């Protein structure tokens, strides 16, 4: 059996790029206006998986759960060298917390079948929880290496992996029998650029949603099945799975399957009652320092 | 509907007492003080869960900081942290005793096992909370007693979200070091030690630690009386050097916002904010930091705050005591000169 690695990827709003019309007048963020990007640590995870493939052969499958437009990120996975990409998308997954997300991901992984390794970013930049990786591992009943910095060795005969992971003020090297789920930090690997030939081929790869909208525009001249069949035959179909496809229990998905609920959100009112504007002048700064010395803040 | 199985036992608030190499992580002790307040509101005891090998010496400090009970799981195989034995043993204990609240430090270890415990027990888990409260809420005419309000800044903007887990019995949260204040230890406090037998299958201990390298921490921002912190406005090594220069003159520690850490200008362990360290120094000087809520959450309880920013609208001025609008390359040298002149 060749090595099979599954990489969990997520498309996220670019929270490092908040500007202009992204902020609403009331101070909240308009998520829809943020550019969607490939979660950086997931990209590092994909790179590590591709390096193992370069070294040991095998197949890399990229899996995401997200809205239909997450297909853009899956195409990028193909451009980088993923062999298979899968979009798990269904309105009934909406508002999932980490538990409902990991439930859906583990059902999708079970539907994929056998695997040796699972990689994912340590955390996604839109929530920073770092919970989905370990929760998915738990549901699959496998162990995990979190904060992975480097894969040191893969022994396909003994079926073991050795990797380096960050711990407080240092690192440790762990060895485990396969399979293992590894969550990867950003510094672990710099993602490779897109392969131009793959880009030319796979920019035409489409999800079921994209094919459906194309069919809808054709005014019934063609059927969904016809186009799907053609795309499959050309190797340009991006597998698109819903709740039924992965045999998931609806009550465990989305909002219904999420134990954590947002009770309320509040804008923060800044007090600033004792605020003093200090002019950037020698006198202004001297006065401020004098006050701080009097208050025994300095010294 | 929720079944509170052990409501008569009143052992409902737990803290994972993280230790490594025979030393307790401070965050666990900080959480015990918070747990004490939460438990008092619920009329419950506080329990600490301690895993390790030959860690008896760590029990008394847990009592001093607020634990009534210590669940002790001692085994050779638990000497060093590994995900599966630690997560499985905590899971088993949680499943058996069914506490209502379990708190973990948001450390490399806490963030590794808390999700597994929550996943197996189908508990609510909220990461990086900045405040916790216990309240009884009536939702859709149903009363939910002893809900853990898990409060944290939410995605972008000036928003604080309150997360609850009303439909499940066990409510979990991770909290960064320094967020909860370390109270005073009461050395006369004593409690009960509950020995929990440890049984592990070979498969649970199949992961081997081949090597472990850990340096003593040289950074302790929590103890620093003065902190000079730089952010996105100090986006070049040259500008950040000015921040370090100022810190040197003031005898202060250097810190950074997340933007500064992401840009590689400063080490991650010097990050102040929701996903870094929470600090309460005598003086905090924020330079080129706009003051997103995630940053303010980690420094707004400083005794005095000076903000230097070229944007007069920057939210950091909203929590500052002194605000200086200007270019850091101009203001820092002025500030250094003014400080030196006042010393003489």
Coordinates of C-alpha atoms in Angstrom, one line a residue:
Chain A
X1 CA 0.0 0.0 0.0
X2 CA 1.4 3.4 -0.9
X3 CA 1.6 6.1 1.7
X4 CA -1.7 7.9 2.0
X5 CA -1.7 11.3 3.7
X6 CA -4.8 13.4 4.4
X7 CA -4.4 17.1 4.9
X8 CA -7.1 19.1 6.7
X9 CA -7.3 22.6 5.2
X10 CA -9.4 25.6 5.8
X11 CA -10.2 28.8 4.0
X12 CA -10.3 31.7 6.4
X13 CA -10.9 35.4 6.3
X14 CA -7.6 37.3 6.2
X15 CA -7.7 38.8 9.7
X16 CA -4.3 40.3 9.2
X17 CA -5.7 42.5 6.5
X18 CA -8.5 44.4 8.2
X19 CA -8.9 47.8 6.7
X20 CA -11.3 50.3 5.1
X21 CA -14.8 49.1 4.5
X22 CA -14.3 45.9 6.4
X23 CA -15.2 47.7 9.6
X24 CA -18.8 48.6 10.0
X25 CA -19.7 51.9 11.5
X26 CA -20.7 50.2 14.7
X27 CA -17.2 48.7 15.0
X28 CA -18.1 45.2 14.0
X29 CA -16.3 43.3 11.3
X30 CA -18.0 42.6 8.0
X31 CA -16.6 39.1 7.4
X32 CA -17.9 39.0 3.9
X33 CA -15.7 41.9 2.9
X34 CA -12.5 40.3 4.1
X35 CA -10.4 38.5 1.5
X36 CA -10.5 34.7 1.9
X37 CA -7.2 33.0 2.1
X38 CA -5.6 29.6 2.6
X39 CA -5.0 29.3 6.4
X40 CA -1.2 29.7 6.6
X41 CA -0.6 26.8 9.0
X42 CA -2.7 24.5 6.8
X43 CA -0.6 25.5 3.9
X44 CA 2.6 24.6 5.9
X45 CA 0.8 21.3 6.7
X46 CA 0.2 20.6 3.0
X47 CA 3.8 21.4 2.2
X48 CA 5.0 18.8 4.8
X49 CA 2.7 16.2 3.4
X50 CA 4.0 16.9 -0.2
X51 CA 7.6 16.7 1.0
X52 CA 6.9 13.2 2.4
X53 CA 5.3 12.3 -0.9
X54 CA 8.4 13.5 -2.7
X55 CA 10.6 11.4 -0.5
X56 CA 8.5 8.2 0.0
X57 CA 5.9 8.3 -2.8
X58 CA 2.2 7.9 -2.2
X59 CA -0.8 10.0 -2.4
X60 CA -1.9 13.3 -0.7
X61 CA -5.6 14.1 -0.2
X62 CA -6.7 17.6 0.8
X63 CA -10.0 17.8 2.7
X64 CA -11.9 20.9 3.7
X65 CA -15.3 21.6 5.3
X66 CA -16.5 25.0 4.3
X67 CA -18.7 27.1 2.1
X68 CA -18.8 26.4 -1.7
X69 CA -16.2 29.1 -2.4
X70 CA -13.6 27.1 -0.4
X71 CA -13.1 25.3 -3.7
X72 CA -10.7 28.2 -4.6
X73 CA -8.3 27.0 -1.9
X74 CA -8.7 23.4 -3.0
X75 CA -7.6 24.3 -6.5
X76 CA -4.5 25.9 -4.9
X77 CA -3.9 22.5 -3.2
X78 CA -4.0 20.9 -6.7
X79 CA -1.6 23.6 -8.0
X80 CA 0.8 22.7 -5.2
X81 CA 0.6 19.0 -5.9
X82 CA -2.2 17.4 -4.0
X83 CA -3.5 14.3 -5.8
X84 CA -7.1 14.5 -4.7
X85 CA -9.1 17.3 -3.1
X86 CA -12.5 17.0 -1.4
X87 CA -15.0 19.7 -0.5
X88 CA -17.4 18.9 2.3
X89 CA -20.1 21.5 2.1
X90 CA -23.7 21.6 3.2
X91 CA -25.8 24.4 4.7
X92 CA -26.5 22.2 7.6
X93 CA -22.9 22.4 8.7
X94 CA -23.2 26.2 9.2
X95 CA -22.4 27.7 12.6
X96 CA -20.5 24.6 13.7
X97 CA -18.2 24.9 16.7
X98 CA -15.0 22.9 16.9
X99 CA -16.8 19.8 18.2
X100 CA -19.3 19.7 15.3
X101 CA -16.5 20.5 12.9
X102 CA -14.4 17.7 14.0
X103 CA -17.4 15.3 14.0
X104 CA -18.0 16.2 10.3
X105 CA -14.3 15.9 9.4
X106 CA -13.9 12.5 11.1
X107 CA -17.0 11.2 9.2
X108 CA -15.5 12.5 5.9
X109 CA -12.1 10.9 6.8
X110 CA -13.8 7.6 7.5
X111 CA -15.6 7.9 4.1
X112 CA -12.2 8.4 2.4
X113 CA -11.1 5.2 3.9
X114 CA -7.5 4.1 4.8
X115 CA -4.8 6.6 5.6
X116 CA -1.4 6.6 7.3
X117 CA -1.0 10.2 8.4
X118 CA -3.2 13.2 8.8
X119 CA -1.8 16.7 8.8
X120 CA -3.4 20.0 9.6
X121 CA -2.4 23.5 10.7
X122 CA -2.1 23.9 14.5
X123 CA -4.8 26.5 14.4
X124 CA -6.8 28.7 12.0
X125 CA -6.2 32.4 12.1
X126 CA -9.9 33.3 12.4
X127 CA -10.4 31.5 15.8
X128 CA -7.0 30.5 17.0
X129 CA -8.5 27.7 19.1
X130 CA -6.2 24.8 18.0
X131 CA -9.0 22.4 19.0
X132 CA -10.2 20.9 15.7
X133 CA -7.0 18.8 15.1
X134 CA -7.0 17.1 18.5
X135 CA -10.8 16.6 18.5
X136 CA -10.6 15.0 15.1
X137 CA -7.8 12.7 16.3
X138 CA -9.9 11.8 19.3
X139 CA -12.9 10.9 17.2
X140 CA -10.8 8.8 14.9
X141 CA -9.2 7.1 18.0
X142 CA -5.7 8.0 17.0
X143 CA -2.9 9.8 18.6
X144 CA -1.6 13.3 17.8
X145 CA 1.6 15.4 17.6
X146 CA 0.6 19.0 18.2
X147 CA 2.9 22.0 17.5
X148 CA 4.9 19.9 15.0
X149 CA 8.0 21.7 13.7
X150 CA 9.6 19.0 11.6
X151 CA 9.1 15.4 10.4
X152 CA 12.4 13.6 11.0
X153 CA 11.8 10.2 9.7
X154 CA 9.1 7.9 8.4
X155 CA 9.8 4.1 8.6
X156 CA 7.3 2.5 6.3
X157 CA 8.5 -1.0 7.2
X158 CA 8.1 -0.6 10.9
X159 CA 5.2 1.8 10.2
X160 CA 6.5 4.5 12.6
X161 CA 7.0 8.2 12.3
X162 CA 9.4 10.4 14.2
X163 CA 8.8 14.1 14.5
X164 CA 10.0 17.2 16.4
X165 CA 7.4 19.3 18.2
X166 CA 7.6 22.5 20.2
X167 CA 7.1 22.4 23.9
X168 CA 7.4 25.3 26.4
X169 CA 10.9 26.7 26.0
X170 CA 12.2 23.9 23.9
X171 CA 11.3 20.9 21.8
X172 CA 10.9 17.1 22.0
X173 CA 11.3 14.3 19.5
X174 CA 8.5 11.8 19.5
X175 CA 8.1 8.5 17.8
X176 CA 4.7 6.8 17.2
X177 CA 3.2 3.9 15.3
X178 CA 1.1 5.1 12.4
X179 CA -1.5 6.5 12.0
X180 CA -0.9 9.8 13.7
X181 CA -2.6 13.2 13.3
X182 CA 0.0 16.0 13.3
X183 CA -0.8 19.7 13.7
X184 CA 1.8 21.9 12.2
X185 CA 3.1 25.4 13.1
X186 CA 3.7 28.0 10.4
X187 CA 7.5 27.8 10.7
X188 CA 7.6 24.1 9.9
X189 CA 7.7 24.6 6.1
X190 CA 7.5 27.3 3.6
X191 CA 4.8 26.3 1.0
X192 CA 6.1 25.6 -2.5
X193 CA 5.0 27.9 -5.4
X194 CA 2.3 26.7 -7.7
X195 CA 3.4 24.3 -10.4
X196 CA 2.6 26.1 -13.7
X197 CA 1.6 23.0 -15.6
X198 CA -0.7 21.9 -12.8
X199 CA -2.2 25.4 -12.7
X200 CA -3.0 25.3 -16.4
X201 CA -4.7 21.9 -16.0
X202 CA -6.5 22.3 -12.7
X203 CA -7.8 25.9 -13.1
X204 CA -10.6 24.2 -15.0
X205 CA -11.3 21.8 -12.1
X206 CA -14.8 22.4 -10.7
X207 CA -16.9 21.5 -7.7
X208 CA -20.5 20.2 -8.0
X209 CA -21.7 23.7 -7.1
X210 CA -19.8 25.3 -9.9
X211 CA -20.9 22.6 -12.4
X212 CA -24.5 23.0 -11.2
X213 CA -24.5 26.8 -11.8
X214 CA -23.0 26.2 -15.2
X215 CA -25.8 23.7 -16.0
X216 CA -28.4 26.1 -14.7
X217 CA -27.2 28.8 -17.1
X218 CA -27.4 26.4 -20.0
X219 CA -31.2 26.4 -19.9
X220 CA -31.6 22.6 -19.8
X221 CA -29.5 22.0 -22.9
X222 CA -27.3 19.7 -20.8
X223 CA -27.8 17.8 -17.6
X224 CA -25.8 17.8 -14.4
X225 CA -25.0 14.1 -14.8
X226 CA -23.6 14.7 -18.3
X227 CA -21.3 17.4 -17.2
X228 CA -20.2 15.6 -14.0
X229 CA -19.4 12.6 -16.0
X230 CA -17.3 14.6 -18.5
X231 CA -15.5 16.4 -15.7
X232 CA -14.8 13.1 -13.9
X233 CA -13.5 11.6 -17.1
X234 CA -11.1 14.5 -17.6
X235 CA -9.9 14.4 -14.0
X236 CA -11.3 17.9 -13.4
X237 CA -14.1 17.1 -11.0
X238 CA -13.6 18.4 -7.4
X239 CA -15.4 15.9 -5.3
X240 CA -18.2 17.6 -3.4
X241 CA -19.8 15.9 -0.4
X242 CA -22.9 16.7 1.7
X243 CA -24.1 15.4 5.0
X244 CA -25.6 12.2 3.4
X245 CA -22.5 11.5 1.4
X246 CA -20.4 11.2 4.5
X247 CA -23.2 9.5 6.4
X248 CA -23.2 12.1 9.2
X249 CA -25.9 12.4 11.8
X250 CA -27.6 15.8 11.2
X251 CA -28.1 16.3 14.9
X252 CA -24.3 16.2 15.4
X253 CA -23.6 18.8 12.7
X254 CA -23.8 22.6 12.5
X255 CA -25.4 24.6 15.2
X256 CA -27.4 21.6 16.5
X257 CA -24.2 19.6 17.1
X258 CA -22.3 22.5 18.7
X259 CA -22.4 22.5 22.6
X260 CA -21.0 26.0 22.7
X261 CA -23.3 28.8 21.7
X262 CA -22.7 32.6 21.5
X263 CA -24.9 34.0 24.2
X264 CA -24.2 37.7 23.4
X265 CA -21.7 40.0 21.9
X266 CA -20.9 43.4 23.3
X267 CA -19.1 46.4 22.0
X268 CA -16.4 47.4 24.4
X269 CA -16.6 50.9 25.7
X270 CA -13.2 52.3 26.5
X271 CA -13.2 54.4 29.7
X272 CA -10.1 56.5 29.3
X273 CA -11.3 58.6 32.2
X274 CA -7.9 59.8 33.4
X275 CA -6.5 60.2 29.9
X276 CA -3.9 63.0 29.4
X277 CA -2.8 64.1 25.9
X278 CA 0.9 64.8 26.2
X279 CA 2.5 67.0 23.5
X280 CA 5.5 65.5 21.9
X281 CA 7.7 68.3 23.2
X282 CA 10.5 68.4 25.8
X283 CA 8.3 70.2 28.3
X284 CA 5.4 67.8 27.8
X285 CA 7.5 64.7 28.2
X286 CA 9.3 66.2 31.2
X287 CA 6.0 66.9 32.9
X288 CA 4.8 63.3 32.3
X289 CA 8.0 61.8 33.6
X290 CA 7.9 64.0 36.6
X291 CA 4.4 62.8 37.4
X292 CA 5.4 59.2 37.0
X293 CA 8.3 59.7 39.3
X294 CA 6.1 61.3 41.9
X295 CA 3.8 58.3 41.6
X296 CA 6.8 56.1 42.2
X297 CA 6.2 54.4 38.9
X298 CA 9.9 54.8 38.0
X299 CA 12.7 53.9 40.3
Chain B
X1 CA -32.1 18.0 29.4
X2 CA -29.2 18.3 31.8
X3 CA -28.8 15.8 34.5
X4 CA -26.5 17.0 37.2
X5 CA -25.5 13.6 38.5
X6 CA -23.3 14.7 41.4
X7 CA -25.1 17.7 42.6
X8 CA -25.2 16.2 46.1
X9 CA -21.4 15.8 46.2
X10 CA -20.8 19.4 45.2
X11 CA -17.5 18.6 43.6
X12 CA -18.3 20.5 40.5
X13 CA -15.4 22.8 39.7
X14 CA -12.1 21.3 38.5
X15 CA -8.7 22.6 37.5
X16 CA -6.1 20.6 35.6
X17 CA -3.0 21.1 37.7
X18 CA -0.3 21.1 35.1
X19 CA 3.2 20.1 36.1
X20 CA 6.5 19.4 34.4
X21 CA 9.6 18.0 36.0
X22 CA 8.2 18.3 39.4
X23 CA 7.2 21.9 39.2
X24 CA 3.6 23.2 38.9
X25 CA 2.7 25.5 36.1
X26 CA 1.8 28.9 37.5
X27 CA -1.3 29.0 35.4
X28 CA -2.8 26.1 37.3
X29 CA -2.5 27.9 40.5
X30 CA -4.0 31.1 39.0
X31 CA -6.9 29.0 37.8
X32 CA -7.5 27.6 41.3
X33 CA -8.1 31.1 42.6
X34 CA -10.6 31.7 39.9
X35 CA -12.2 28.3 40.4
X36 CA -12.6 29.2 44.1
X37 CA -14.8 32.2 43.2
X38 CA -16.8 30.2 40.7
X39 CA -17.3 27.3 43.2
X40 CA -18.3 29.6 46.0
X41 CA -21.1 30.9 43.7
X42 CA -22.2 27.4 43.1
X43 CA -21.8 26.2 46.6
X44 CA -19.3 23.7 45.4
X45 CA -15.9 22.4 46.3
X46 CA -12.8 22.9 44.1
X47 CA -10.8 20.0 42.9
X48 CA -7.4 19.9 41.3
X49 CA -6.4 17.0 39.0
X50 CA -2.7 16.2 39.2
X51 CA -1.0 13.7 37.0
X52 CA 2.7 12.7 37.2
X53 CA 5.2 10.6 38.9
X54 CA 6.3 11.2 42.5
X55 CA 4.6 14.5 42.6
X56 CA 3.4 14.4 46.2
X57 CA 5.3 17.6 47.0
X58 CA 3.0 19.5 44.6
X59 CA -0.2 18.7 46.6
X60 CA 0.1 21.2 49.4
X61 CA 0.5 24.2 47.1
X62 CA -2.7 23.1 45.4
X63 CA -4.5 23.3 48.7
X64 CA -2.9 26.6 49.6
X65 CA -4.2 28.1 46.4
X66 CA -7.8 27.0 46.8
X67 CA -8.2 23.3 46.1
X68 CA -10.4 21.3 48.5
X69 CA -9.6 18.0 46.9
X70 CA -6.7 16.7 44.8
X71 CA -7.2 13.8 42.5
X72 CA -3.8 12.3 42.3
X73 CA -2.9 10.0 39.4
X74 CA 0.7 8.8 40.0
X75 CA 2.4 6.4 37.7
X76 CA 5.9 5.9 36.2
X77 CA 4.3 6.2 32.7
X78 CA 3.0 9.7 33.6
X79 CA 6.5 11.1 34.4
X80 CA 6.6 13.0 31.2
X81 CA 3.6 14.4 29.4
X82 CA 2.2 12.4 26.5
X83 CA -1.2 13.1 24.9
X84 CA -2.9 9.8 25.0
X85 CA -2.3 8.6 28.6
X86 CA -2.9 12.1 30.0
X87 CA -6.0 12.8 27.9
X88 CA -7.5 9.3 28.4
X89 CA -7.0 9.3 32.2
X90 CA -8.5 12.8 32.6
X91 CA -11.4 11.8 30.3
X92 CA -12.1 8.7 32.4
X93 CA -12.2 10.7 35.6
X94 CA -14.4 13.4 34.1
X95 CA -16.8 10.8 32.8
X96 CA -17.0 9.1 36.1
X97 CA -17.3 12.2 38.4
X98 CA -19.1 14.5 36.0
X99 CA -18.0 18.0 37.2
X100 CA -19.8 20.9 35.8
X101 CA -16.7 23.0 35.1
X102 CA -13.2 22.0 34.1
X103 CA -10.5 24.6 33.5
X104 CA -7.1 24.1 31.7
X105 CA -4.2 26.4 31.2
X106 CA -3.9 27.4 27.5
X107 CA -0.4 25.9 27.4
X108 CA 1.2 23.5 25.0
X109 CA -0.1 20.7 27.3
X110 CA -3.5 22.2 28.1
X111 CA -4.3 22.9 24.5
X112 CA -3.2 19.4 23.6
X113 CA -5.5 17.5 25.9
X114 CA -8.5 19.7 26.7
X115 CA -9.9 19.3 23.1
X116 CA -9.6 15.5 23.4
X117 CA -11.3 15.4 26.8
X118 CA -14.1 17.7 25.5
X119 CA -14.5 15.7 22.3
X120 CA -14.9 12.4 24.1
X121 CA -17.3 13.7 26.8
X122 CA -19.1 15.9 24.2
X123 CA -18.5 19.0 26.4
X124 CA -18.4 22.6 25.4
X125 CA -14.9 24.0 25.2
X126 CA -13.9 27.6 24.7
X127 CA -10.3 28.6 24.0
X128 CA -8.4 31.5 25.5
X129 CA -11.1 32.9 27.7
X130 CA -10.3 36.3 29.4
X131 CA -13.1 36.1 32.0
X132 CA -15.2 33.5 33.5
X133 CA -18.4 33.8 35.5
X134 CA -21.1 31.5 36.9
X135 CA -24.7 32.5 36.3
X136 CA -28.1 31.0 36.2
X137 CA -29.8 32.0 33.0
X138 CA -33.4 31.4 31.7
X139 CA -33.3 30.6 28.0
X140 CA -36.5 30.0 26.2
X141 CA -38.3 29.7 29.5
X142 CA -36.0 27.0 30.7
X143 CA -33.8 27.7 33.7
X144 CA -30.2 26.7 33.3
X145 CA -28.4 26.7 36.7
X146 CA -24.7 27.2 37.1
X147 CA -23.9 28.1 33.5
X148 CA -20.2 29.0 32.9
X149 CA -20.0 32.2 31.0
X150 CA -17.0 31.9 28.8
X151 CA -16.0 35.4 27.9
X152 CA -13.4 36.2 25.2
X153 CA -12.7 38.8 22.6
X154 CA -14.1 37.7 19.3
X155 CA -12.9 37.9 15.8
X156 CA -11.6 41.4 15.0
X157 CA -13.1 44.7 16.2
X158 CA -14.0 45.8 19.6
X159 CA -16.2 42.8 20.4
X160 CA -16.4 40.7 23.5
X161 CA -18.4 37.5 23.1
X162 CA -20.0 35.5 25.9
X163 CA -20.1 31.8 25.0
X164 CA -22.3 29.3 27.0
X165 CA -22.8 25.6 26.7
X166 CA -26.4 25.4 28.0
X167 CA -27.4 22.0 26.7
X168 CA -24.5 19.9 28.0
X169 CA -23.5 19.0 31.5
X170 CA -19.7 19.6 31.4
X171 CA -18.4 23.1 30.5
X172 CA -14.7 23.5 29.8
X173 CA -12.4 26.4 29.0
X174 CA -8.7 27.1 28.4
X175 CA -7.2 30.3 29.9
X176 CA -3.8 31.8 29.1
X177 CA -1.2 32.2 31.8
X178 CA -1.5 35.5 33.7
X179 CA -5.1 36.2 32.7
X180 CA -6.4 35.2 36.1
X181 CA -4.7 36.8 39.0
X182 CA -2.6 34.7 41.3
X183 CA -4.1 35.2 44.8
X184 CA -2.3 34.9 48.0
X185 CA -1.5 31.3 49.1
X186 CA -3.1 30.3 52.4
X187 CA -0.6 27.9 53.8
X188 CA -3.0 26.8 56.6
X189 CA -5.5 25.4 54.0
X190 CA -5.7 21.7 53.9
X191 CA -7.7 19.3 51.8
X192 CA -8.4 15.7 50.8
X193 CA -6.1 13.6 48.5
X194 CA -8.0 11.2 46.4
X195 CA -5.7 8.5 44.9
X196 CA -7.0 7.5 41.5
X197 CA -5.7 4.1 40.3
X198 CA -3.8 4.3 36.9
X199 CA -4.4 1.6 34.4
X200 CA -3.0 2.0 30.9
X201 CA -3.1 -0.3 27.9
X202 CA 0.2 -0.8 26.0
X203 CA -1.4 1.0 23.0
X204 CA -2.0 4.0 25.2
X205 CA 1.7 4.4 25.9
X206 CA 2.9 3.5 22.4
X207 CA 4.4 6.9 21.7
X208 CA 8.0 7.2 22.8
X209 CA 9.8 10.4 23.8
X210 CA 13.1 10.0 22.0
X211 CA 14.6 13.4 23.2
X212 CA 13.5 16.4 25.2
X213 CA 15.2 19.7 25.3
X214 CA 13.9 22.4 27.5
X215 CA 15.7 25.6 28.6
X216 CA 14.9 27.4 31.7
X217 CA 12.6 30.3 30.9
X218 CA 14.5 33.6 30.8
X219 CA 11.4 35.6 30.1
X220 CA 9.0 36.5 32.9
X221 CA 6.9 39.3 31.7
X222 CA 4.4 38.9 34.5
X223 CA 7.0 39.9 37.0
X224 CA 8.3 42.9 35.1
X225 CA 7.6 46.3 36.7
X226 CA 8.0 48.2 33.5
X227 CA 7.3 46.9 30.0
X228 CA 8.0 48.6 26.7
X229 CA 6.0 47.0 23.9
X230 CA 6.1 47.5 20.1
X231 CA 3.6 46.7 17.5
X232 CA 2.9 47.0 13.8
X233 CA 3.9 50.6 13.8
X234 CA 7.5 49.5 14.6
X235 CA 7.5 47.2 11.5
X236 CA 11.3 47.3 10.8
X237 CA 14.2 46.0 12.8
X238 CA 15.5 49.5 13.0
X239 CA 12.3 50.9 14.5
X240 CA 12.1 48.0 16.8
X241 CA 15.6 48.6 18.0
X242 CA 14.4 52.1 19.2
X243 CA 11.9 50.2 21.4
X244 CA 14.7 48.0 22.8
X245 CA 16.8 51.1 23.4
X246 CA 14.1 52.8 25.4
X247 CA 13.6 49.6 27.4
X248 CA 17.3 49.5 28.2
X249 CA 17.3 53.1 29.4
X250 CA 14.3 52.5 31.6
X251 CA 15.5 49.1 32.9
X252 CA 12.3 47.7 31.4
X253 CA 11.4 44.4 29.7
X254 CA 10.6 44.4 26.0
X255 CA 7.4 42.9 24.7
X256 CA 5.4 43.0 21.5
X257 CA 1.9 42.7 20.0
X258 CA 1.0 39.7 18.0
X259 CA 1.7 41.7 14.8
X260 CA 5.3 42.2 16.0
X261 CA 5.7 38.5 16.8
X262 CA 4.2 37.5 13.4
X263 CA 6.6 39.9 11.7
X264 CA 9.5 38.1 13.4
X265 CA 10.5 41.3 15.3
X266 CA 10.3 39.6 18.7
X267 CA 10.0 36.1 20.2
X268 CA 6.6 34.6 20.8
X269 CA 7.2 34.3 24.5
X270 CA 7.3 38.1 24.7
X271 CA 3.8 38.5 23.2
X272 CA 1.3 40.4 25.3
X273 CA -2.4 39.9 24.6
X274 CA -5.2 37.4 24.6
X275 CA -3.1 34.7 22.8
X276 CA 0.1 35.7 24.6
X277 CA 0.7 36.8 28.2
X278 CA -1.5 39.0 30.3
X279 CA 0.6 41.5 32.3
X280 CA -0.1 44.0 35.0
X281 CA 3.1 46.1 35.4
X282 CA 3.5 49.4 37.1
X283 CA 4.1 51.0 33.7
X284 CA 3.3 49.8 30.2
X285 CA 4.5 51.8 27.3
X286 CA 2.7 50.8 24.0
X287 CA 4.5 52.0 20.9
X288 CA 3.1 51.7 17.5
X289 CA 0.4 49.4 18.8
X290 CA -3.1 50.3 17.5
X291 CA -4.7 48.5 20.5
X292 CA -7.0 45.8 19.1
X293 CA -9.0 44.3 21.9
X294 CA -6.9 41.1 21.8
X295 CA -3.9 43.2 22.8
X296 CA -5.8 45.4 25.3
X297 CA -7.0 42.3 27.1
X298 CA -3.4 41.5 28.0
X299 CA -2.4 44.9 29.3
X300 CA -5.3 47.1 30.2
X301 CA -4.9 46.4 34.0
X302 CA -1.4 47.9 34.0
X303 CA -1.2 50.6 36.7
X304 CA -0.1 53.3 34.2
X305 CA -0.2 53.1 30.5
X306 CA 1.6 55.4 28.0
X307 CA 0.6 55.1 24.4
X308 CA 2.7 56.4 21.5
X309 CA 1.0 56.3 18.1
X310 CA 1.0 58.4 15.0
X311 CA -2.8 57.7 14.6
X312 CA -4.7 60.0 17.0
X313 CA -7.7 57.7 16.6
X314 CA -5.9 54.5 17.6
X315 CA -8.0 52.6 20.2
X316 CA -5.0 52.2 22.4
X317 CA -5.5 55.8 23.6
X318 CA -8.8 54.7 25.0
X319 CA -7.1 52.7 27.7
X320 CA -4.0 54.9 28.1
X321 CA -3.3 57.4 30.9
X322 CA -0.9 59.3 28.8
X323 CA -1.2 59.6 25.1
X324 CA 1.5 60.9 22.7
X325 CA 0.6 61.4 19.1
X326 CA 3.6 61.3 16.9
X327 CA 6.1 59.3 15.0
X328 CA 7.9 56.8 17.2
X329 CA 11.3 57.6 15.5
X330 CA 10.9 61.2 16.8
X331 CA 9.2 60.6 20.1
X332 CA 11.4 57.7 21.5
X333 CA 14.7 59.7 21.3
X334 CA 12.9 62.7 22.9
X335 CA 11.5 60.5 25.6
X336 CA 15.0 58.9 26.3
X337 CA 16.5 62.4 26.5
X338 CA 13.8 63.7 28.8
X339 CA 14.1 60.7 31.1
X340 CA 17.9 61.0 31.3
X341 CA 17.7 64.7 32.0
X342 CA 15.2 64.1 34.9
X343 CA 17.4 61.5 36.5
X344 CA 20.1 64.2 37.0

